[in-house]
Coordinates of C-alpha atoms and ligand atoms in Angstrom, one line a residue:
M1 CA -10.9 -47.5 56.6
C2 CA -7.5 -46.4 57.8
G3 CA -4.5 -46.7 55.5
I4 CA -0.8 -46.8 56.2
V5 CA 2.1 -46.1 53.9
G6 CA 5.8 -45.7 54.7
Y7 CA 9.1 -45.2 52.8
V8 CA 12.8 -45.5 53.7
G9 CA 15.4 -44.9 51.0
P10 CA 17.4 -42.2 49.3
R11 CA 14.6 -40.1 47.9
I12 CA 12.6 -37.3 49.5
A13 CA 9.6 -39.3 50.7
T14 CA 6.9 -36.7 50.9
P15 CA 5.4 -36.9 47.4
M16 CA 5.5 -40.7 47.5
L17 CA 3.7 -40.8 50.8
I18 CA 1.0 -38.4 49.6
E19 CA 0.6 -40.3 46.4
G20 CA 0.3 -43.6 48.4
L21 CA -2.3 -42.1 50.6
K22 CA -4.3 -41.0 47.6
R23 CA -4.2 -44.6 46.3
M24 CA -6.0 -45.7 49.5
E25 CA -8.6 -42.9 49.5
Y26 CA -11.2 -45.4 48.3
R27 CA -11.0 -47.2 51.7
G28 CA -12.8 -44.3 53.3
Y29 CA -11.2 -41.8 55.8
D30 CA -11.8 -38.5 57.6
S31 CA -8.2 -37.1 58.1
A32 CA -4.7 -37.7 56.9
G33 CA -1.1 -37.0 57.8
V34 CA 2.5 -37.6 57.2
A35 CA 5.6 -37.6 59.4
L36 CA 9.2 -37.4 58.2
L37 CA 12.5 -37.7 59.9
G38 CA 14.3 -34.3 60.0
D39 CA 17.4 -33.1 61.6
D40 CA 15.7 -32.1 64.9
G41 CA 13.3 -34.9 65.4
V42 CA 10.1 -36.0 63.6
D43 CA 8.2 -33.3 61.6
L44 CA 4.5 -33.7 61.1
R45 CA 1.8 -32.4 58.8
R46 CA -1.8 -33.4 59.3
A47 CA -5.2 -32.2 58.2
K48 CA -8.8 -33.0 58.8
G49 CA -10.8 -34.0 55.7
K50 CA -9.5 -35.0 52.3
I51 CA -5.9 -35.5 51.2
A52 CA -6.2 -32.3 49.2
A53 CA -6.3 -30.5 52.6
L54 CA -3.1 -32.2 53.6
E55 CA -1.5 -31.3 50.3
S56 CA -2.3 -27.7 50.8
T57 CA -0.9 -27.8 54.3
V58 CA 2.3 -29.3 52.9
A59 CA 2.4 -26.7 50.1
T60 CA 2.2 -23.9 52.7
R61 CA 4.7 -25.5 55.1
P62 CA 6.9 -27.9 53.2
I63 CA 8.2 -31.0 54.9
E64 CA 11.2 -33.1 53.7
G65 CA 13.0 -36.3 54.7
T66 CA 14.0 -39.6 53.3
T67 CA 12.3 -41.7 55.9
G68 CA 8.6 -41.2 56.5
I69 CA 5.2 -42.6 57.3
G70 CA 1.7 -41.5 56.3
H71 CA -1.8 -42.4 57.3
T72 CA -5.5 -41.9 56.4
R73 CA -7.6 -42.2 59.5
W74 CA -11.2 -43.3 59.9
A75 CA -12.1 -42.1 63.4
T76 CA -12.8 -44.6 66.2
H77 CA -11.4 -42.9 69.3
G78 CA -11.7 -39.1 69.2
A79 CA -13.5 -37.0 66.5
P80 CA -11.9 -36.4 63.1
S81 CA -9.6 -33.5 63.7
E82 CA -6.0 -32.4 63.1
K83 CA -4.9 -33.3 66.6
N84 CA -6.4 -36.7 66.3
A85 CA -5.1 -37.4 62.9
H86 CA -2.1 -39.8 62.6
P87 CA 0.9 -39.8 62.9
Q88 CA 0.9 -39.4 66.6
R89 CA 4.1 -38.4 68.5
D90 CA 5.6 -39.0 71.9
C91 CA 6.5 -36.2 74.4
T92 CA 9.9 -35.7 73.0
G93 CA 8.7 -35.4 69.4
T94 CA 11.3 -37.9 68.3
I95 CA 9.0 -40.9 67.8
A96 CA 6.0 -41.0 65.4
V97 CA 3.4 -43.8 65.0
V98 CA 0.7 -44.6 62.5
H99 CA -1.8 -47.2 63.5
N100 CA -4.8 -49.1 62.1
G101 CA -6.9 -51.0 64.6
I102 CA -8.0 -50.4 68.2
I103 CA -6.0 -50.5 71.4
E104 CA -8.6 -51.9 73.7
N105 CA -6.8 -51.3 77.1
Y106 CA -5.8 -47.7 76.1
T107 CA -7.7 -46.1 79.0
V108 CA -5.7 -48.0 81.6
L109 CA -2.4 -47.5 79.8
R110 CA -3.1 -43.8 79.3
K111 CA -3.9 -43.3 82.9
R112 CA -0.6 -45.1 83.9
L113 CA 1.4 -43.0 81.4
I114 CA -0.1 -39.7 82.6
E115 CA 0.8 -40.7 86.2
A116 CA 4.3 -41.3 85.0
G117 CA 4.4 -37.7 83.6
H118 CA 3.6 -38.2 79.9
V119 CA 1.6 -35.4 78.3
F120 CA -1.2 -36.4 75.9
K121 CA -2.1 -34.1 73.0
S122 CA -4.9 -36.1 71.3
D123 CA -7.9 -38.2 72.2
T124 CA -6.7 -41.2 70.3
D125 CA -5.9 -44.7 71.5
T126 CA -2.9 -44.6 69.1
E127 CA -1.0 -41.9 71.1
V128 CA -0.7 -44.4 73.9
L129 CA 1.6 -46.4 71.7
A130 CA 3.9 -43.4 71.0
H131 CA 4.3 -42.8 74.7
L132 CA 4.8 -46.5 75.5
I133 CA 7.6 -46.7 72.9
E134 CA 9.1 -43.5 74.4
A135 CA 9.1 -45.1 77.8
A136 CA 10.7 -48.3 76.6
F137 CA 13.3 -46.6 74.3
K138 CA 16.9 -47.3 75.1
G139 CA 18.5 -46.6 71.7
N140 CA 17.0 -49.4 69.6
L141 CA 13.6 -48.7 68.0
E142 CA 12.5 -52.3 67.4
E143 CA 13.2 -53.3 70.9
A144 CA 11.2 -50.4 72.3
V145 CA 8.3 -51.2 69.9
T146 CA 8.4 -54.9 71.0
E147 CA 8.3 -53.9 74.7
A148 CA 5.4 -51.5 74.1
L149 CA 3.4 -54.0 72.1
N150 CA 3.7 -56.6 74.8
L151 CA 1.6 -54.2 77.0
V152 CA -1.1 -53.7 74.5
E153 CA -4.4 -55.5 74.0
G154 CA -6.4 -55.1 70.9
T155 CA -5.6 -55.0 67.2
Y156 CA -3.0 -53.1 65.3
G157 CA -1.1 -52.6 62.1
I158 CA 1.6 -50.0 62.9
A159 CA 4.6 -48.2 61.4
V160 CA 7.0 -46.3 63.6
I161 CA 9.9 -44.0 63.0
S162 CA 12.3 -42.3 65.3
S163 CA 15.0 -39.6 64.8
Q164 CA 16.9 -41.3 67.6
D165 CA 17.3 -44.5 65.6
P166 CA 17.1 -43.1 62.0
D167 CA 16.9 -44.6 58.5
K168 CA 14.6 -47.3 59.6
I169 CA 10.9 -48.1 59.9
V170 CA 9.5 -50.6 62.4
A171 CA 6.3 -52.2 61.5
A172 CA 4.0 -54.7 63.4
R173 CA 0.8 -56.5 62.8
K174 CA -1.9 -58.0 64.9
G175 CA -5.4 -58.2 63.4
S176 CA -4.9 -55.4 60.8
P177 CA -3.2 -56.0 57.5
L178 CA 0.3 -54.8 56.7
L179 CA 2.8 -55.6 54.0
I180 CA 6.4 -54.7 53.1
G181 CA 7.3 -53.6 49.5
L182 CA 10.7 -54.3 48.3
G183 CA 12.5 -51.8 46.1
D184 CA 16.0 -51.3 44.8
G185 CA 17.9 -49.5 47.5
E186 CA 14.5 -48.4 49.1
N187 CA 11.8 -50.2 50.9
Y188 CA 8.1 -49.6 51.7
V189 CA 5.4 -50.5 54.2
A190 CA 1.7 -50.3 53.5
S191 CA -1.6 -51.6 54.7
D192 CA -2.8 -51.9 51.1
V193 CA -0.8 -52.9 48.1
A194 CA -2.4 -50.1 46.0
A195 CA -0.4 -47.6 48.0
I196 CA 3.0 -48.9 46.7
L197 CA 2.2 -50.7 43.5
Q198 CA 3.5 -47.8 41.4
H199 CA 7.0 -48.5 42.9
T200 CA 7.2 -52.2 43.4
R201 CA 5.4 -55.5 42.8
Q202 CA 7.5 -57.5 45.2
V203 CA 5.8 -57.7 48.5
V204 CA 6.0 -59.6 51.8
Y205 CA 2.8 -60.0 53.8
L206 CA 3.1 -59.8 57.5
D207 CA 1.1 -62.2 59.6
D208 CA -0.5 -61.6 63.0
G209 CA 2.2 -61.4 65.7
E210 CA 4.9 -60.4 63.3
M211 CA 7.1 -57.4 63.3
A212 CA 9.5 -56.0 60.6
V213 CA 12.4 -53.6 60.5
L214 CA 13.0 -51.9 57.2
T215 CA 16.1 -50.0 56.1
P216 CA 16.8 -48.7 52.6
T217 CA 18.6 -52.0 51.7
T218 CA 17.4 -54.6 54.2
Y219 CA 14.3 -56.0 55.8
R220 CA 13.9 -58.4 58.6
V221 CA 10.7 -60.1 59.9
F222 CA 10.6 -61.5 63.4
D223 CA 8.1 -62.3 66.2
L224 CA 7.5 -60.6 69.5
E225 CA 10.1 -62.8 71.1
A226 CA 12.6 -61.5 68.5
N227 CA 12.9 -64.9 66.6
D228 CA 13.4 -64.4 62.9
V229 CA 10.5 -65.6 60.7
P230 CA 11.2 -66.8 57.2
K231 CA 8.9 -65.2 54.6
N232 CA 8.0 -65.6 51.0
V233 CA 8.2 -62.7 48.6
N234 CA 5.0 -62.5 46.5
R235 CA 4.6 -60.9 43.1
I236 CA 1.6 -58.7 42.6
D237 CA -0.1 -59.0 39.2
W238 CA -2.8 -56.4 39.5
D239 CA -2.2 -53.3 37.4
L240 CA -2.5 -49.8 38.6
E241 CA -4.8 -49.1 35.7
Q242 CA -7.0 -51.9 37.0
I243 CA -7.2 -49.9 40.2
E244 CA -7.9 -46.6 38.4
K245 CA -11.2 -45.5 36.8
G246 CA -10.5 -46.4 33.2
G247 CA -12.6 -43.6 31.7
F248 CA -15.7 -44.0 33.9
E249 CA -16.8 -41.2 36.0
H250 CA -16.8 -43.3 39.2
F251 CA -15.1 -46.5 40.2
M252 CA -18.6 -47.9 41.0
L253 CA -19.8 -47.5 37.5
K254 CA -16.6 -48.9 36.1
E255 CA -17.0 -51.9 38.4
I256 CA -20.6 -52.4 37.4
F257 CA -19.6 -52.4 33.7
E258 CA -16.7 -54.9 34.4
Q259 CA -19.1 -57.6 35.4
P260 CA -19.2 -59.5 32.1
Q261 CA -15.5 -60.1 32.5
T262 CA -15.4 -60.6 36.3
I263 CA -18.2 -63.2 36.1
E264 CA -16.2 -64.9 33.4
N265 CA -13.1 -64.7 35.5
T266 CA -14.7 -66.4 38.5
M267 CA -15.8 -69.3 36.4
R268 CA -12.7 -69.6 34.3
G269 CA -11.0 -73.0 34.4
R270 CA -13.5 -74.2 37.0
L271 CA -16.7 -75.0 35.1
V272 CA -16.8 -78.5 33.4
T273 CA -19.9 -77.9 31.3
E274 CA -20.2 -81.4 29.7
E275 CA -20.0 -83.1 33.0
G276 CA -22.1 -80.5 34.8
F277 CA -19.6 -80.0 37.6
S278 CA -16.9 -77.7 38.9
K279 CA -13.2 -78.1 39.6
L280 CA -12.3 -76.2 42.7
G281 CA -8.6 -76.8 43.5
G282 CA -8.5 -74.9 46.7
L283 CA -11.3 -76.5 48.7
N284 CA -9.0 -78.8 50.6
L285 CA -11.9 -81.2 51.3
T286 CA -11.8 -84.9 50.3
K287 CA -14.7 -86.5 48.5
Q288 CA -15.5 -88.3 51.7
E289 CA -15.5 -85.1 53.8
M290 CA -17.9 -83.5 51.3
L291 CA -20.2 -86.6 51.4
D292 CA -20.1 -86.5 55.2
L293 CA -21.1 -82.9 55.5
E294 CA -24.3 -82.5 57.5
H295 CA -24.4 -78.8 58.1
I296 CA -23.1 -75.7 56.4
I297 CA -22.9 -72.3 58.0
I298 CA -22.4 -69.3 55.8
T299 CA -21.2 -66.2 57.6
A300 CA -20.6 -62.7 56.2
C301 CA -21.6 -59.0 56.5
G302 CA -23.5 -56.6 54.3
T303 CA -23.6 -57.4 50.6
S304 CA -21.6 -60.6 51.2
W305 CA -24.4 -61.7 53.6
H306 CA -26.9 -61.2 50.8
S307 CA -25.0 -63.5 48.5
A308 CA -24.9 -66.0 51.4
L309 CA -28.7 -66.0 51.4
I310 CA -28.7 -67.0 47.8
G311 CA -26.0 -69.7 48.5
K312 CA -28.3 -71.2 51.1
L313 CA -31.2 -71.5 48.7
M314 CA -29.0 -73.1 46.0
I315 CA -27.2 -75.6 48.3
E316 CA -30.3 -76.7 50.1
D317 CA -32.2 -77.0 46.9
L318 CA -29.7 -79.0 44.9
A319 CA -27.2 -80.6 47.4
R320 CA -29.8 -81.1 50.1
I321 CA -27.4 -80.1 52.9
R322 CA -28.8 -77.9 55.8
V323 CA -27.5 -74.4 55.6
D324 CA -27.7 -71.6 58.1
V325 CA -26.8 -68.1 57.2
E326 CA -25.4 -65.9 60.0
Y327 CA -24.4 -62.3 60.3
A328 CA -20.8 -62.6 61.3
S329 CA -21.2 -59.9 64.0
E330 CA -24.0 -62.0 65.7
F331 CA -22.4 -65.4 65.2
R332 CA -19.2 -64.5 67.0
Y333 CA -21.0 -63.5 70.2
R334 CA -23.5 -66.3 70.6
N335 CA -23.2 -70.0 71.3
P336 CA -23.8 -71.5 67.8
I337 CA -24.2 -75.2 67.1
V338 CA -21.0 -75.9 65.1
D339 CA -18.8 -78.9 65.3
D340 CA -16.4 -81.0 63.2
K341 CA -19.3 -82.1 61.0
S342 CA -19.9 -78.5 60.0
L343 CA -18.4 -76.5 57.2
C344 CA -18.2 -72.8 57.8
V345 CA -18.2 -70.9 54.5
V346 CA -16.9 -67.3 55.0
I347 CA -17.7 -64.7 52.3
S348 CA -15.8 -61.5 52.2
Q349 CA -14.7 -59.2 49.3
S350 CA -11.9 -57.7 51.3
G351 CA -10.9 -60.7 53.3
E352 CA -10.3 -58.3 56.2
T353 CA -13.7 -57.6 57.7
A354 CA -13.1 -57.9 61.4
D355 CA -16.4 -59.5 62.3
T356 CA -16.2 -62.0 59.5
L357 CA -12.6 -62.9 60.4
A358 CA -13.6 -63.4 64.1
A359 CA -16.6 -65.5 63.1
M360 CA -14.3 -67.7 61.0
R361 CA -11.9 -68.1 63.9
E362 CA -14.7 -69.0 66.2
A363 CA -16.0 -71.7 63.9
K364 CA -12.5 -73.1 63.6
R365 CA -12.1 -73.1 67.4
R366 CA -15.3 -75.2 67.6
G367 CA -13.9 -77.8 65.2
A368 CA -15.5 -76.7 61.9
K369 CA -13.5 -76.7 58.6
T370 CA -13.5 -73.2 57.0
L371 CA -13.9 -72.2 53.4
G372 CA -13.3 -68.7 52.3
L373 CA -14.9 -67.0 49.3
V374 CA -12.6 -64.0 49.1
N375 CA -11.7 -61.5 46.5
V376 CA -8.5 -59.9 47.8
V377 CA -5.6 -62.3 47.3
G378 CA -3.4 -62.7 50.4
S379 CA -5.9 -61.1 52.7
T380 CA -6.2 -62.4 56.2
I381 CA -9.3 -64.6 55.7
A382 CA -7.7 -66.1 52.6
R383 CA -4.6 -67.0 54.5
E384 CA -6.3 -68.3 57.6
D385 CA -9.1 -70.4 56.1
D386 CA -8.7 -74.1 55.6
G387 CA -9.6 -73.9 51.9
G388 CA -10.9 -71.3 49.6
I389 CA -12.4 -70.1 46.3
Y390 CA -10.9 -66.8 45.1
L391 CA -13.4 -64.6 43.4
H392 CA -10.9 -63.2 40.8
A393 CA -13.0 -60.1 40.4
G394 CA -10.0 -57.8 40.5
P395 CA -9.7 -54.8 42.9
E396 CA -13.1 -53.3 44.0
I397 CA -12.5 -49.7 44.8
G398 CA -16.0 -48.2 45.0
V399 CA -17.1 -48.5 48.6
A400 CA -20.5 -50.0 47.4
S401 CA -19.8 -53.6 46.5
T402 CA -21.0 -54.6 43.0
K403 CA -18.8 -56.9 41.0
A404 CA -17.8 -58.8 44.1
F405 CA -21.5 -59.7 44.7
T406 CA -22.0 -61.2 41.3
S407 CA -18.8 -63.1 41.6
Q408 CA -19.8 -64.4 45.0
V409 CA -23.0 -65.8 43.6
I410 CA -21.0 -67.5 40.8
A411 CA -18.5 -68.9 43.3
L412 CA -21.5 -70.2 45.4
T413 CA -23.0 -71.8 42.3
L414 CA -19.7 -73.5 41.6
L415 CA -19.6 -74.8 45.1
T416 CA -23.2 -76.0 44.9
L417 CA -22.5 -77.8 41.7
K418 CA -19.6 -79.5 43.3
L419 CA -21.5 -80.6 46.4
A420 CA -24.7 -81.5 44.5
R421 CA -23.1 -83.6 41.8
L422 CA -21.5 -85.7 44.5
R423 CA -24.9 -86.3 46.0
A424 CA -28.2 -86.0 44.2
L425 CA -27.8 -83.9 41.1
S426 CA -27.8 -85.7 37.7
V427 CA -25.3 -85.0 34.9
E428 CA -28.1 -83.6 32.8
K429 CA -29.3 -81.1 35.4
G430 CA -25.7 -80.2 36.3
R431 CA -25.0 -79.5 32.6
A432 CA -28.1 -77.3 32.2
I433 CA -26.9 -75.2 35.2
A434 CA -23.3 -75.0 33.7
Q435 CA -24.7 -73.9 30.3
A436 CA -26.9 -71.3 31.9
M437 CA -23.8 -70.0 33.8
E438 CA -21.8 -69.8 30.6
A439 CA -24.4 -67.6 29.1
L440 CA -24.3 -65.1 31.9
P441 CA -21.4 -62.8 30.8
A442 CA -23.2 -62.0 27.5
Q443 CA -26.5 -61.6 29.2
V444 CA -25.0 -59.1 31.7
Q445 CA -23.5 -57.2 28.7
Q446 CA -27.0 -57.0 27.2
I447 CA -28.3 -55.5 30.4
L448 CA -25.5 -53.0 30.5
E449 CA -26.2 -51.9 26.9
N450 CA -29.6 -50.8 28.2
A451 CA -28.1 -48.7 31.0
A452 CA -29.6 -45.5 29.5
A453 CA -33.1 -46.8 30.1
V454 CA -32.3 -47.3 33.8
E455 CA -30.7 -43.9 33.9
A456 CA -34.0 -42.4 32.6
I457 CA -35.9 -44.1 35.4
A458 CA -33.3 -42.8 37.9
D459 CA -34.0 -39.3 36.6
R460 CA -37.7 -39.6 37.5
F461 CA -37.0 -40.8 41.1
R462 CA -33.9 -38.8 42.0
D463 CA -35.9 -36.8 44.6
A464 CA -37.7 -39.7 46.2
T465 CA -37.3 -40.0 49.9
N466 CA -38.3 -43.7 50.3
F467 CA -38.1 -46.8 48.2
L468 CA -39.4 -50.4 48.7
Y469 CA -37.7 -53.4 47.0
L470 CA -39.7 -56.6 46.8
G471 CA -38.9 -60.1 45.6
R472 CA -39.5 -63.7 46.3
G473 CA -37.4 -66.9 46.4
Y474 CA -34.0 -66.3 44.9
N475 CA -34.9 -62.7 44.3
F476 CA -35.7 -61.8 47.9
P477 CA -31.9 -61.4 48.7
V478 CA -31.7 -59.3 45.5
A479 CA -34.4 -57.0 46.9
L480 CA -32.2 -56.6 50.1
E481 CA -29.2 -55.9 48.0
G482 CA -31.0 -53.4 45.8
A483 CA -32.2 -51.5 48.9
L484 CA -28.7 -51.5 50.5
K485 CA -27.1 -50.2 47.3
L486 CA -29.6 -47.3 47.2
K487 CA -29.4 -46.3 50.8
E488 CA -25.6 -46.4 51.1
I489 CA -24.8 -44.2 48.2
S490 CA -27.9 -42.0 47.7
Y491 CA -28.9 -41.7 51.4
I492 CA -32.5 -42.4 50.4
H493 CA -34.3 -44.7 52.9
A494 CA -35.0 -48.0 51.3
E495 CA -36.2 -51.4 52.5
G496 CA -36.1 -54.8 51.0
Y497 CA -38.8 -57.3 51.8
P498 CA -40.1 -60.7 50.6
A499 CA -42.9 -59.5 48.3
A500 CA -45.7 -61.4 50.1
E501 CA -44.6 -60.2 53.5
M502 CA -45.4 -56.7 52.5
K503 CA -49.0 -57.0 53.4
H504 CA -48.0 -57.8 57.0
G505 CA -46.9 -54.2 57.6
P506 CA -45.0 -52.2 55.0
I507 CA -48.1 -52.0 52.8
A508 CA -49.2 -49.2 55.1
L509 CA -46.3 -47.1 53.6
I510 CA -47.7 -47.3 50.1
D511 CA -49.1 -44.2 48.5
E512 CA -48.7 -42.3 45.2
N513 CA -45.2 -41.1 46.3
M514 CA -43.8 -44.5 47.1
P515 CA -41.7 -46.1 44.4
V516 CA -41.8 -49.9 44.7
V517 CA -39.2 -52.0 42.8
F518 CA -40.3 -55.5 42.0
I519 CA -37.8 -58.1 41.1
A520 CA -40.1 -60.3 39.1
P521 CA -38.4 -62.4 36.4
H522 CA -40.3 -65.2 34.8
D523 CA -39.4 -67.9 37.5
S524 CA -41.4 -70.4 39.5
V525 CA -42.9 -67.7 41.7
F526 CA -43.7 -65.2 39.0
E527 CA -47.5 -65.5 39.2
K528 CA -47.3 -65.0 42.9
V529 CA -45.3 -61.8 42.5
V530 CA -47.8 -60.5 39.9
S531 CA -50.5 -60.7 42.7
N532 CA -48.2 -58.7 45.0
I533 CA -47.7 -56.1 42.2
S534 CA -51.5 -55.8 41.9
E535 CA -51.7 -55.1 45.7
V536 CA -49.3 -52.2 45.4
K537 CA -50.8 -50.8 42.3
A538 CA -54.3 -50.9 43.9
R539 CA -52.9 -48.6 46.6
G540 CA -51.5 -46.1 44.1
G541 CA -47.8 -47.1 44.5
R542 CA -45.4 -46.4 41.6
V543 CA -44.3 -49.7 40.3
I544 CA -40.9 -50.4 38.7
V545 CA -40.6 -54.0 37.5
I546 CA -37.5 -56.0 36.6
T547 CA -38.8 -58.8 34.5
S548 CA -37.6 -61.2 31.8
R549 CA -40.3 -61.3 29.1
E550 CA -43.4 -59.6 27.7
E551 CA -46.1 -60.5 30.1
P552 CA -49.8 -59.8 29.5
S553 CA -50.5 -60.3 33.2
L554 CA -48.5 -57.2 34.0
A555 CA -50.4 -54.9 31.6
G556 CA -51.8 -51.9 33.4
K557 CA -50.1 -52.7 36.7
I558 CA -46.6 -51.2 36.1
D559 CA -45.2 -47.7 35.6
F560 CA -41.7 -48.7 34.5
E561 CA -40.2 -51.9 33.2
I562 CA -36.6 -53.0 33.0
R563 CA -36.1 -56.1 30.9
I564 CA -33.4 -58.7 31.7
P565 CA -32.7 -61.9 29.7
E566 CA -34.1 -65.2 30.7
T567 CA -32.1 -67.7 32.7
I568 CA -32.7 -70.5 35.3
D569 CA -34.3 -69.5 38.6
M570 CA -31.1 -69.8 40.7
L571 CA -29.1 -67.5 38.4
Y572 CA -31.6 -64.7 38.1
P573 CA -29.9 -62.8 41.0
V574 CA -26.8 -62.3 38.8
L575 CA -28.9 -60.6 36.1
A576 CA -31.5 -58.9 38.3
V577 CA -29.0 -57.2 40.5
V578 CA -27.3 -55.3 37.7
P579 CA -30.1 -52.9 36.9
L580 CA -30.5 -52.3 40.7
Q581 CA -26.8 -51.4 40.9
L582 CA -27.3 -49.0 38.0
L583 CA -30.5 -47.5 39.5
A584 CA -28.7 -46.8 42.8
Y585 CA -25.6 -45.4 41.0
Y586 CA -27.5 -43.0 38.6
I587 CA -29.8 -41.7 41.4
A588 CA -26.8 -41.0 43.7
A589 CA -24.8 -39.4 40.8
K590 CA -27.8 -37.2 39.8
R591 CA -28.0 -36.1 43.4
G592 CA -24.4 -35.0 43.1
L593 CA -23.2 -37.3 45.8
N594 CA -19.8 -38.8 46.4
V595 CA -20.7 -42.2 44.9
D596 CA -17.3 -43.9 45.5
Q597 CA -16.9 -42.7 49.1
P598 CA -20.3 -42.4 50.7
R599 CA -20.4 -40.6 54.0
N600 CA -19.8 -42.6 57.2
L601 CA -18.8 -45.7 55.2
A602 CA -15.5 -47.5 54.7
K603 CA -14.6 -50.1 52.1
S604 CA -13.0 -52.5 54.5
V605 CA -14.5 -52.6 58.0
T606 CA -11.5 -53.7 60.1
V607 CA -13.0 -52.8 63.4
E608 CA -15.9 -54.7 65.0
Ligands
F6R1 C1 -22.1 -52.8 50.7 C2 -20.8 -53.1 51.2 C3 -20.7 -53.7 52.6 C4 -19.8 -55.0 52.5 C5 -19.5 -55.5 54.0 C6 -18.7 -56.7 54.0 O1 -22.0 -52.3 49.4 O2 -19.8 -53.0 50.5 O3 -21.9 -54.1 53.1 O4 -20.4 -55.9 51.7 O5 -18.9 -54.5 54.7 O6 -17.4 -56.5 53.4 P1 -16.5 -57.7 52.9 O7 -17.2 -58.4 51.8 O8 -15.3 -57.1 52.4 O9 -16.3 -58.6 54.0

């Protein structure tokens, strides 16, 4: 989704801004631009499409200045085009704004501004901000921005510069992430730490309702009433190499192969194997509160919603607490039954997904305690939840979520152990689960070593137009996840179904052209799934099975087999999803598609 970067200091800012924008490419965007303070106002270069297009515009018409802002835009209001790309300027050309988020009352504001004589050059909601700041400007940029923001409804992360109040960037945040980077005689602003990590590791996160003024040597954070807000300086430990591809052709493949380590990282220091329980320091729930819990809601979107479905099965099975799983986008707009006896578990890789954040706030408003399972440290959900379990999976750059999913399932297993051991689960059973968890990193490694076999299957199906994914029990959410991975990066239509539900409709789709992927490890429903496999084979479907041992009952019923190691039922999703991630990856790569930035998708969906 949109990205912001800004620089104020002694150096020519252009290369740094473009480099910063490139670091945020993974977020997804459709145009990009930079603005720099020059002698006669604010100079702009913008281009539709990739940053390479912006670079060639800048090469043809160079642009220089030591104070500048840059942006990658993912269109919401107005088509992707040069005129709609950010930065946006006011009528005088002396004020430039970059903006993430949506100005909800922009139609009214735009009409009012046009009546007052302002001339609009784009279709964006953002341009309204530039004109509002122009109208309020009396010589001090932060005062004008404050006045403008007081008229605005909606969400924003913004950075503003003006040649009438030079050597300064004004930034503000409401509902869209923003941070300040502190350098030596120079300062930065960004919506994503990746944009500035090359230059500084010292950052200050802005919270909603906060503004900041940056000069080369100072920064000040204050609220919309101009009261100073004391802030902590955080040190970022992620390495740039961690964010880069590390020798793999795509980030997605790198991230799939990182899973032995990332799964280990999610468990590290938390699993007490002998006692069969978990230590989760950040829960912020007393033993009594955990015992009193009558109801859990897990809310999330996309892949994170799939891990939520697995969490429900685990918690209900072992802790015997009723769990509802809700799409965050639905939960926020209905009248859910949530109160102070409920725990709302919020799952989000980015910690910035607008619907998930809104669902969490709604649950809080109704009295529930909130618990965030989040990957990005310092993200909004992580800062606003009552307690949390960080995934510790490291930066996930590929738009398709992979390692975050397996870490989410691990974090949910740790939570289940915690709740279940307090209630019904014996030490022996808890220990067996913990031992099975400890074996996972090596088992995932074993699956990855067999990636070539999955690639060979991908080669056979690269031209397929439809796919079905079927599983039961713990592996039904895996079927959904496998289908989502395939459709989002390969653009092949795919559906996930509970295997037995197939005969209530989707079975009509099956013919000799339909590849059907069964997730059928040797678990408690294995025999049932074998019957479903027979039903597909009898209709000529091409069966690909993910299973965990040599099974005579499968003989003659399958076309391709992918073997995964054995584990306990509740942990099969962690193993079974890995070949599905690989299958989707190899099919998309063989189709020559942009695996890391699939069309129409954004890594972090910060609009509802
Ligand atoms: C799919 C994918 C999306 C995200 C969803 C939620 O591969 O990446 O479905 O899972 O947008 O994102 P987070 O987890 O950041 O809240």
